[in-house]
Tab-separated table of C-alpha atoms in Angstrom:
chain	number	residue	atom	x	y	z
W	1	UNK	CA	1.132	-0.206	6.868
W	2	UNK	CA	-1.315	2.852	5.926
W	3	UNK	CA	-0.226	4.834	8.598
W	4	UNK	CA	-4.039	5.269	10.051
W	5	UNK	CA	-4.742	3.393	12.914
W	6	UNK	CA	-8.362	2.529	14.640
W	7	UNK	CA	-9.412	1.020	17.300
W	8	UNK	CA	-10.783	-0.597	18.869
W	9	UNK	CA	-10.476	-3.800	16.227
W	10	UNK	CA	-13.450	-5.681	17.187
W	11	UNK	CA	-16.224	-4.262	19.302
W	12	UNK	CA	-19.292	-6.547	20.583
W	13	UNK	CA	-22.110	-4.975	22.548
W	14	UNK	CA	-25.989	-5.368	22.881
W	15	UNK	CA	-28.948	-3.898	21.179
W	16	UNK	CA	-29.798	0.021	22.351
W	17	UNK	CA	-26.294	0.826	23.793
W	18	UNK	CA	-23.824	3.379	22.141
W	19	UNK	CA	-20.151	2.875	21.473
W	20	UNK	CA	-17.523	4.998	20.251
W	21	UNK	CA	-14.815	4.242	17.222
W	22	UNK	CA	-11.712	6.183	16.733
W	23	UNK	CA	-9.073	7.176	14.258
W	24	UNK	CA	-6.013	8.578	13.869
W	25	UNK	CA	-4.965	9.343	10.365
W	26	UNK	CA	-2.156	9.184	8.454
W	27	UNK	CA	0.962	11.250	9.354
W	28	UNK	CA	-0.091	14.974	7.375
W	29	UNK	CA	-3.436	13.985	6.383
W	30	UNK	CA	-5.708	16.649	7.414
W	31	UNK	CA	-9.164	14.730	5.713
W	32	UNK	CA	-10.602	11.711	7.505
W	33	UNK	CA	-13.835	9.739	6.400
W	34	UNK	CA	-15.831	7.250	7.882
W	35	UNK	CA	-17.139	4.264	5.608
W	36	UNK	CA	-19.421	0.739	6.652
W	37	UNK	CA	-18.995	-2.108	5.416
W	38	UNK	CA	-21.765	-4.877	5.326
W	39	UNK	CA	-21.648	-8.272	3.491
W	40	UNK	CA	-24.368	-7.127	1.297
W	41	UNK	CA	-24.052	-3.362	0.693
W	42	UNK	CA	-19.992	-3.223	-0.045
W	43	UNK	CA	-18.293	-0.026	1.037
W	44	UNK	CA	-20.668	2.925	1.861
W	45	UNK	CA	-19.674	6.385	2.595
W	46	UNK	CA	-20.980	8.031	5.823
W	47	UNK	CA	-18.784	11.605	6.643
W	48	UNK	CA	-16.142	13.454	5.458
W	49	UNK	CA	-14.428	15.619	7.697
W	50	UNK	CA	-11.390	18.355	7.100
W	51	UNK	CA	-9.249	20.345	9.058
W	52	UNK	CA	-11.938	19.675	11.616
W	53	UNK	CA	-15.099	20.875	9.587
W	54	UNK	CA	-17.159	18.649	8.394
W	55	UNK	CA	-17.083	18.793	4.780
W	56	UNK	CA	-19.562	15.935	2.555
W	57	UNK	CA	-21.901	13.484	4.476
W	58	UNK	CA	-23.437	10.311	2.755
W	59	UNK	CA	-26.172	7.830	4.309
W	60	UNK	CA	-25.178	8.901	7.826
W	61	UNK	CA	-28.065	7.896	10.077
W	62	UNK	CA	-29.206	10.556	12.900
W	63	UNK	CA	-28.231	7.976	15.131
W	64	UNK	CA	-24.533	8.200	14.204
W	65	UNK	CA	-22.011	11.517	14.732
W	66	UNK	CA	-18.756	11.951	13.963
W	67	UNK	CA	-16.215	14.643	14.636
W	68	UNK	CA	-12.190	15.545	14.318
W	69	UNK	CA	-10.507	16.846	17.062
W	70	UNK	CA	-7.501	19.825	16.621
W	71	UNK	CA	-5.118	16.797	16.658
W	72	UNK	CA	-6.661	15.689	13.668
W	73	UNK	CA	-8.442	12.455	15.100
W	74	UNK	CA	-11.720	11.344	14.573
W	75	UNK	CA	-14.549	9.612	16.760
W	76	UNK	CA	-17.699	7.999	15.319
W	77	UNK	CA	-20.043	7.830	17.633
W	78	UNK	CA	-23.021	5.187	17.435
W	79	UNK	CA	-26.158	4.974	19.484
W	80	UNK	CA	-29.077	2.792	19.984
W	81	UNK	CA	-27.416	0.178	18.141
W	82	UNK	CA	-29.444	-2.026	16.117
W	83	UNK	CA	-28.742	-5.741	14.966
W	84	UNK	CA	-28.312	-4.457	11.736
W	85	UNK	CA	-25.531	-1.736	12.581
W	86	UNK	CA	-23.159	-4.708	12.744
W	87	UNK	CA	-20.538	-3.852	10.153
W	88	UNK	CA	-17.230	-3.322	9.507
W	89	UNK	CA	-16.606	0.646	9.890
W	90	UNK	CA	-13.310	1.930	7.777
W	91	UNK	CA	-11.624	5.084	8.581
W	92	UNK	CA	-9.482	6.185	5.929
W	93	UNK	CA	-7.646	9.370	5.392
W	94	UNK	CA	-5.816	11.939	2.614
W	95	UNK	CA	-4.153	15.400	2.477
W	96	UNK	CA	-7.883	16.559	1.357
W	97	UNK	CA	-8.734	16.397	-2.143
W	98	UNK	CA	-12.061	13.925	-2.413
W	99	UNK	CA	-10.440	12.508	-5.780
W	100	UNK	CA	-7.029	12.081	-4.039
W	101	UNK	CA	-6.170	8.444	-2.763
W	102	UNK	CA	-7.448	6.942	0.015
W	103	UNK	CA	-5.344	5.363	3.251
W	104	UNK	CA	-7.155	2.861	5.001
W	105	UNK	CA	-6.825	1.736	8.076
W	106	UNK	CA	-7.846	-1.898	9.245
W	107	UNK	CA	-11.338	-0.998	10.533
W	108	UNK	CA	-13.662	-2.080	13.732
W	109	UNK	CA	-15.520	-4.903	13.650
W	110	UNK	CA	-18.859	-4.199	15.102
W	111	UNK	CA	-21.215	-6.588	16.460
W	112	UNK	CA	-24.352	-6.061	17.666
W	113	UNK	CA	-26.375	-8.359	20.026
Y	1	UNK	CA	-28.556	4.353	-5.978
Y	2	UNK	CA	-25.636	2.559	-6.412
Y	3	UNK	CA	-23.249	4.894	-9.002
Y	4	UNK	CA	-21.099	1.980	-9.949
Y	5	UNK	CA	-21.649	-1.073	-10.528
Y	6	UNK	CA	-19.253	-3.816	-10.695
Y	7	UNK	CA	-19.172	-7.267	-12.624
Y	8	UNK	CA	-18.926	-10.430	-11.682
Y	9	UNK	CA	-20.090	-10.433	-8.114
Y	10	UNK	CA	-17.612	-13.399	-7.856
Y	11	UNK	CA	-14.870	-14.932	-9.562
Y	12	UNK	CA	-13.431	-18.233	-8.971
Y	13	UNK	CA	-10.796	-19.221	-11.318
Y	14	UNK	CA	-7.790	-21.754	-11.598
Y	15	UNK	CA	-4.189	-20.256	-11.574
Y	16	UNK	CA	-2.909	-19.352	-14.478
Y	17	UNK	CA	-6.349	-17.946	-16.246
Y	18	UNK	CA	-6.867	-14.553	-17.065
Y	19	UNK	CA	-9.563	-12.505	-16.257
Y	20	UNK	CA	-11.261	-9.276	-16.948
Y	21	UNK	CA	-13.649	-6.714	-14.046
Y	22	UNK	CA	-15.386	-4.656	-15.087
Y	23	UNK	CA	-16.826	-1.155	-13.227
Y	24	UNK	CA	-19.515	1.067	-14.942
Y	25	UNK	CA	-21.807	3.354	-14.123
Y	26	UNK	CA	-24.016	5.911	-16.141
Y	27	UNK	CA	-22.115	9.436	-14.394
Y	28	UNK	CA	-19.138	10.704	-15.852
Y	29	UNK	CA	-15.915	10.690	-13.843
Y	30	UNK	CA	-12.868	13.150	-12.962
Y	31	UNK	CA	-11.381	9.817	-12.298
Y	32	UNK	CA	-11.890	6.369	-10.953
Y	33	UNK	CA	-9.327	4.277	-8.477
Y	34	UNK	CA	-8.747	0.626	-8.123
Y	35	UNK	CA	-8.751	-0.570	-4.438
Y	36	UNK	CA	-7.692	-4.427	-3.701
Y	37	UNK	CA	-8.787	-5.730	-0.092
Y	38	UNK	CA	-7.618	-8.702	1.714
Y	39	UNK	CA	-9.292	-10.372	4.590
Y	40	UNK	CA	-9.039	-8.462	7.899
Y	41	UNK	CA	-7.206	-4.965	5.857
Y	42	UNK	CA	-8.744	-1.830	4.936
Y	43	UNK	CA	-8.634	-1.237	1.060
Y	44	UNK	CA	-5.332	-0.538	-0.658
Y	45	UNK	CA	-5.012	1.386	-3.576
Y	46	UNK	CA	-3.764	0.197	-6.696
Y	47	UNK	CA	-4.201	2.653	-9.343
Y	48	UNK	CA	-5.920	5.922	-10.594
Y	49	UNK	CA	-6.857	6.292	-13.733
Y	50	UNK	CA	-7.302	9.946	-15.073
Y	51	UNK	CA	-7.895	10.734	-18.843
Y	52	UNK	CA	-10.334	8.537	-21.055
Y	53	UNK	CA	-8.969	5.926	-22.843
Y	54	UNK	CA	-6.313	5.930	-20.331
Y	55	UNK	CA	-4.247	2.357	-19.970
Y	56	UNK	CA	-2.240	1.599	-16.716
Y	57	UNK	CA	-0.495	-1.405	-16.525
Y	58	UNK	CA	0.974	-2.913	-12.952
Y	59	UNK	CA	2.999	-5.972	-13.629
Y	60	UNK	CA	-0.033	-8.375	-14.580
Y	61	UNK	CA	-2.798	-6.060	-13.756
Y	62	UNK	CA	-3.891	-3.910	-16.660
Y	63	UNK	CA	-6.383	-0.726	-15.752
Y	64	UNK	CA	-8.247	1.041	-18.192
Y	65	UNK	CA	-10.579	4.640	-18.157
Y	66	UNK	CA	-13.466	4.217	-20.701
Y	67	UNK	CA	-12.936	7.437	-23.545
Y	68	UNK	CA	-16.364	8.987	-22.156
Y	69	UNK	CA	-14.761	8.172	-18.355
Y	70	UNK	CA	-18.163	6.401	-17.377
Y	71	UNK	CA	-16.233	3.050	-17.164
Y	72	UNK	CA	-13.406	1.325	-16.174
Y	73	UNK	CA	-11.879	-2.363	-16.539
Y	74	UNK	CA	-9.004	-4.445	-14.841
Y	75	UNK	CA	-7.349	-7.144	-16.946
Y	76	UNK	CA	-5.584	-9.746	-15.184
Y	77	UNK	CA	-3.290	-11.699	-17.007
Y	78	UNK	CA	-1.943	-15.306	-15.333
Y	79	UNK	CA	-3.460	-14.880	-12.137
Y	80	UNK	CA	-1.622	-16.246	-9.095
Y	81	UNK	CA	-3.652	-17.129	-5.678
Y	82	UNK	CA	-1.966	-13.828	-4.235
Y	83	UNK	CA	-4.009	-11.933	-6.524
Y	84	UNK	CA	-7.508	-13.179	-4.400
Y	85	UNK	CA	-8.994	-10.753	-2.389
Y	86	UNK	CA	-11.693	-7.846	-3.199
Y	87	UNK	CA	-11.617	-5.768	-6.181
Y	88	UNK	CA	-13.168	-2.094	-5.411
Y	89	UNK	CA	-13.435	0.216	-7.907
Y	90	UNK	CA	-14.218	3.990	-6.274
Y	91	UNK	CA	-15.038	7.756	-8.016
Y	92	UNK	CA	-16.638	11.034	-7.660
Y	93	UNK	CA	-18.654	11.843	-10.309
Y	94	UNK	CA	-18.792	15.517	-12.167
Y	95	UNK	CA	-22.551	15.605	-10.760
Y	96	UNK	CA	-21.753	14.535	-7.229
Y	97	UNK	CA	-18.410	16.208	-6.372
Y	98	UNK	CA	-18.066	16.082	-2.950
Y	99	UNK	CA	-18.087	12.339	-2.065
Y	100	UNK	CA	-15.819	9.393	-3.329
Y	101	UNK	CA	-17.795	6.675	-4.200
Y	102	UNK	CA	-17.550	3.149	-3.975
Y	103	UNK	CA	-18.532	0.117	-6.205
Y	104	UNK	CA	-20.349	-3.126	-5.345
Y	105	UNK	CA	-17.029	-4.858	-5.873
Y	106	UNK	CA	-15.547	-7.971	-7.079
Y	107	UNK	CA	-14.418	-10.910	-5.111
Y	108	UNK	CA	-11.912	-13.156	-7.076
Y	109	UNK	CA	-10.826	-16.291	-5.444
Y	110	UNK	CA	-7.605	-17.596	-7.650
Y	111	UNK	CA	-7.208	-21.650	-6.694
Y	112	UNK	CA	-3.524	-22.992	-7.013
């Protein structure tokens, strides 16, 4: 067990609607990022965030957001889904260093209809 | 751009073979990480390798840091069908500080 949990664990909604993934990191991990995962384009990074500032962003579309709350979780938000947004979406977290290790948690299943 | 890539793609080998992954990229590293993940899991770390040249050895899995840290290898020796899942190897690069990146990975099926 990581110690970061997300839910929900599998998410299935239509074309053009929005959903909302959350996190809750590790136990004293103040960093949280956000990574998809598609069959064909293995793990890609999205956002960073630390101490609840956002700190490095990757291929993030405009269409996603993300943010961490004082408590330290984290929503990613998703709207006007596509077909192709269906993915596997990975939080993971760590005390902050980027070069520390990573704590995954299980991820949400997204799939788009 | 994808800043590492990884080799194979696939792997599909008989218990009891060994077998060698290989992660490279043309950026130079602070350090890369090994990630193994297993259908339905998040990735879990294995190892991080740090200086170049560096060799890390866990039980049957042997990691090693290329001397100009631009590459990386895992060496598995005797592998079991518990070792099957996908092999990630991740890094941030001394260009690109910010952000840990990922590789393509590896998936390695091991057949009893």
């Amino acid at each position: 067990d990581s110690g970061v949990t997300q839910t929900p664990k599998h998410l299935i909604t239509a074309t053009g609607q929005r959903v909302t993934l959350r996190c809750s990191p590790r136990s004293g991990d103040l960093s949280v990022y956000w990574y998809q995962q598609s069959l064909d384009q293995g793990l890609q990074f999205l956002i960073q965030y630390y101490n609840g500032e956002e700190r490095a962003k990757g291929n993030i579309l405009e269409r996603f957001s993300a943010q961490q709350f004082p408590d330290l979780h984290s929503e990613l938000n998703l709207s006007s889904l596509e077909l192709g947004d269906s993915a596997l979406y990975f939080c993971a977290s760590n005390r902050g260093r980027v070069n520390s290790p990573l704590h995954f948690g299980n991820g949400t299943r997204l799939t788009v209809t | 751009t994808q800043l590492l890539e990884q080799s194979p793609q696939f792997l599909s080998i008989q218990e009891g073979e060994n077998l060698t992954v290989y992660c490279n990229s043309s950026s130079v590293f602070s350090s890369l990480q090994w990630y193994r993940q297993e259908p339905g899991e998040g990735p879990v770390l294995l190892v991080t390798v740090v200086t170049g040249g560096e060799v890390k050895k866990l039980k049957r899995l042997t990691f090693q840091f290329g001397d100009a840290r631009k590459d990386s290898s895992l060496h598995i020796t005797a592998a079991q069908p518990g070792d099957t899942g996908l092999y990630l190897c991740a890094g941030v690069a001394v260009d690109n500080t910010d952000k840990l990146i990922f590789g393509t990975g590896t998936r390695l099926q091991v057949f009893p």
